[in-house]
Amino acid sequence: MADPVHVCLARLVVSLLLAFGSFAASAQAQDETRVTVRVLDQQSKRGVALARVVISGPAQRLGYTDATGSVTFDGVPAGLYRMTLAAPAYQLGRAQFDVHAGETVAVEATLVSTKLPAVIGSVTVHSAPSSGVTDYGRTGAVRKTNDSLPDALRFDPNAFVGDDGSVSINGAPASSTAYTLDGIPLGGGGGPGFDARRINADLFSAVSVSQDPTNGGTAGSVDLRSYEPTIAFQSALAARFASNADSSLSSVVTGSTGNLGYVLSGAAQGRNGALAGQRFFDASGSDYVHGDAAFTGGLLAKLRLGLTSTQSLSATALRQNTRADETCADFGALVPCGWGPGVGDTSSLALAGATYTGVFDRLSVLAVPYARSERYDENLLGRSSFGVPDPAAATVASVTDGVRASATFDATDRAQYELATSVSRTRFTSNATDGASSSVTALDRLFEDASLGVRLRVSNALTVRPGLRWTRADTQSHASTDLSATWSPRRTDTVAVAYAPRRYGVSTAFRGALAAPASVTLDCAGADALATGGGDASTDPATSQLRASWQHQGKTVRTIISAFRAHLVDALIPGYVNAAALAAGEVPPGYAAAISTLYRSPMGCDAAAPLALSDVLVQQPVSIPAETTAGFSLAASARVGRSLLLVPAYTATYARADALDARFAAPRSVLVPGAQLPGIPMHRWSLVADYRRPSGGPEAILTLQHVGENNPSRLPGYTLLGAGLSLPTAHGTIVVSGYNLTNRFAGAFASPVDAVPLATNAGAPFALLARPLAGRRVTVSYDVAVGRGVAARAAATTSGLPDEAERNTVHRFDIDSLPATAPPLDEGLRDDPAAPSCVPEALRDADPILRALRTYAAALANAPDRAVVPAPRISGVTIAYHPLANGYELLFDMDRRTTLAVGRCGHFVYADRDDAQRLALGARPDLKSWQLDFRYEPRFGLFLVERAGLVTTGRGPRPPLPAAPPADPFQPVASAACTSAERPAVATLLQQLAPLLAGA
């Protein structure tokens, strides 16, 4: 039996804190994060059409701007990105920007004509909360009210999670779903059973579901994303405790030093089942305290090195261990099922991979080598069933190594060639024993895949991509074609169609034997039993998918309507076979008599009549010669007012077997040609309501989730209610959430209560046990984020930008006067995070600017000819170098965002008008009224020259107070600073002010 959860947690807490590498959730990632780039001509400010935009970071995206100069990228993971812009007759542009999870990012970039002198273009980045249809980021509304990966995925309209933690996509078998981490294969896709419940979701920032076929995942994949390096150091710690004694501790550290970014996250998670700590007599023949606990701990490390502005190399390593009690929770006989104390299982997952990305003019390259090992050990040597020893043990291990690579070449502005290839080798080993004999199964698989596609921009609205694919699995190879098209008649509407056939000629399951009679589940009320079989072997699985979708982006509503149809050949599904229909060699001698004896025993059903073999249903992987799945989904994200976000979704799925073998023609078969396959509900819907004021403060969440009949739990259709309240504090966030608040179909045991029988082709239905849902659970979590750039994020405005009123107000800063001696280089150009005005969003923008300026100033200091040193390309800043008799000065032309960032978080000094006149600094008539006159000289550092409208409250010198009150304090005084244009307005204001202060 596993140790109590709090003991397991204590063992890992020390190591997590020493490494300070665990995570809380400082990011809010989702699979619908959107980046919109608008490219403008620097002089005319008009959009530049057909500009090539490449963004490179955690993911690579390439696109071309439309007639308005805009291009949109969907599904962009959070992280630091480098952007390259190219357009005919324009100079090449480069910039970098951050994508924060859970936000829609708008990037406005300017390009300079090749006919003009070389100057630096500008880039402005705006962030706003994303209204994506699905959000499974760590701090998203779904994850706040559902603290496990399977629970969060149940809100995806295209994915369905079974009771065993398996995930099926669009009604396809779960064996055809693959799992990836940052594009690196994690497992699944027909290998040893992959249980999503064993993935410690706290290690990752987000999860999304892809419907694109991959190697090992003909239906699609579940894609996990790790945290990404940040510019400034950030760290977070999160703790969670639930009313059922579930608990977890996690932390994350991100940051960068120079061109090297880093991530270190760790998580420990303990879960308790409904039977944990309960003492009762069960079918093992013992009266004991039952263990029903599971513990998972893991660490993830990532390094990303920026080789150049368009090349990066990253390395990722993951290690996760799980230990769990094995508990039988069936109560269909006279005595609850049980296996005795001391039985359990362990599993481990190790992954290492590297990712290289590079952009060379018109060529983009990606290479990902990786290695992965999995191991699952089941120890049931102490198991007893119906009072009879029933020992068993099993080990399943796999080792995989491979590489995937892709290249994209922009042949012309309207034609793009895409080449991708992958090679992987997996070695499986299975070792099983029943205490008397053992068996060993070994498989060695080789996958090779290559594809060539051409993306053709037929017009600004229509893009077509035909493709060729070659696949080899072991000794069998197949070639296929695919076709996709995207049509955007308006910027608000996108229609997409895709057809993709896939074939993988390789066995996708281990062939095993029928489980021992003592392991059957009896149902006395229905007079039947459920056994576990070895399963079929699928030798040549194939699928062909046709998908279509329409997406509309309104002012406050985003809608996605999608439809799918897939035809599967030789696919494995979790099905049922009547034991009487099994081949003679598959049923051991005396098997039927042994089950009947257990059925008639006092700990069984104590029945007088025997149990026939036709009353036994065998649950096992079943190979379907032909299967069709079809359906559609409706999803939306609607903003109601400024504070309420509604995310409804509906899915209809139809899955049927078009052809079955002779086994299913026997009476009482639950698989019927043309009928809905068991365990796949036809109707599902969900609703998420998220209320949060734009100015911040508490967040209220309400979730509803409905699953129709024919669900894997064999329950009637049900609706689950969840709710959550997020309370930001000065040092973190407290979240109180509730799951299944109505306690719908809750219970500890699977039983005949509320069970929906499985219909058969002939004869009585099978009244199998219904598995209860997890009961009402209240969870309290506390997230603490520390470090630069995160502490005050919750208190800032939702977009992280000042509102319009703030942008138009007079700026006030607390600054010092010019120094008497020249400051060191690091002191003259640095940020000041302790300044009251330095909010995290401003620090995030100011830090890379000041670092680039320090590098530039150091280069100037060491250069024999300063005039030839190229100025750095900094987004939002234009730099002008001016030589002086005693050195040089740098003049800056900054956009609004950069001005606010440097003004709030930069360490600079102040030159008033007297200083400007004394030093002959000169005026800047080119600056706009809202711009600040920032300059740099080595003898002063970064300094601000006073302009009209700027008021300082700094510690610099102030005019002395008069010795006596003036005779008329409301008359303007003669001053060179008071211009003739300003004097009438000042006189009017003073006259209006005089009556108000007459009695003072």
Coordinates of C-alpha atoms in Angstrom, one line a residue, residues 32-34 101-105 128-133:
E32 CA -6.2 29.5 -28.8
T33 CA -3.7 32.3 -28.0
R34 CA -3.7 34.6 -31.0
A101 CA -0.5 32.9 -22.0
G102 CA -4.2 33.8 -21.9
E103 CA -3.7 37.0 -23.9
T104 CA -4.3 38.1 -27.4
V105 CA -1.2 40.0 -28.6
A128 CA -5.4 41.8 -24.1
P129 CA -7.2 38.9 -22.6
S130 CA -7.8 36.2 -25.1
S131 CA -11.4 35.1 -25.8
G132 CA -10.4 31.8 -27.1
V133 CA -13.0 29.1 -27.2

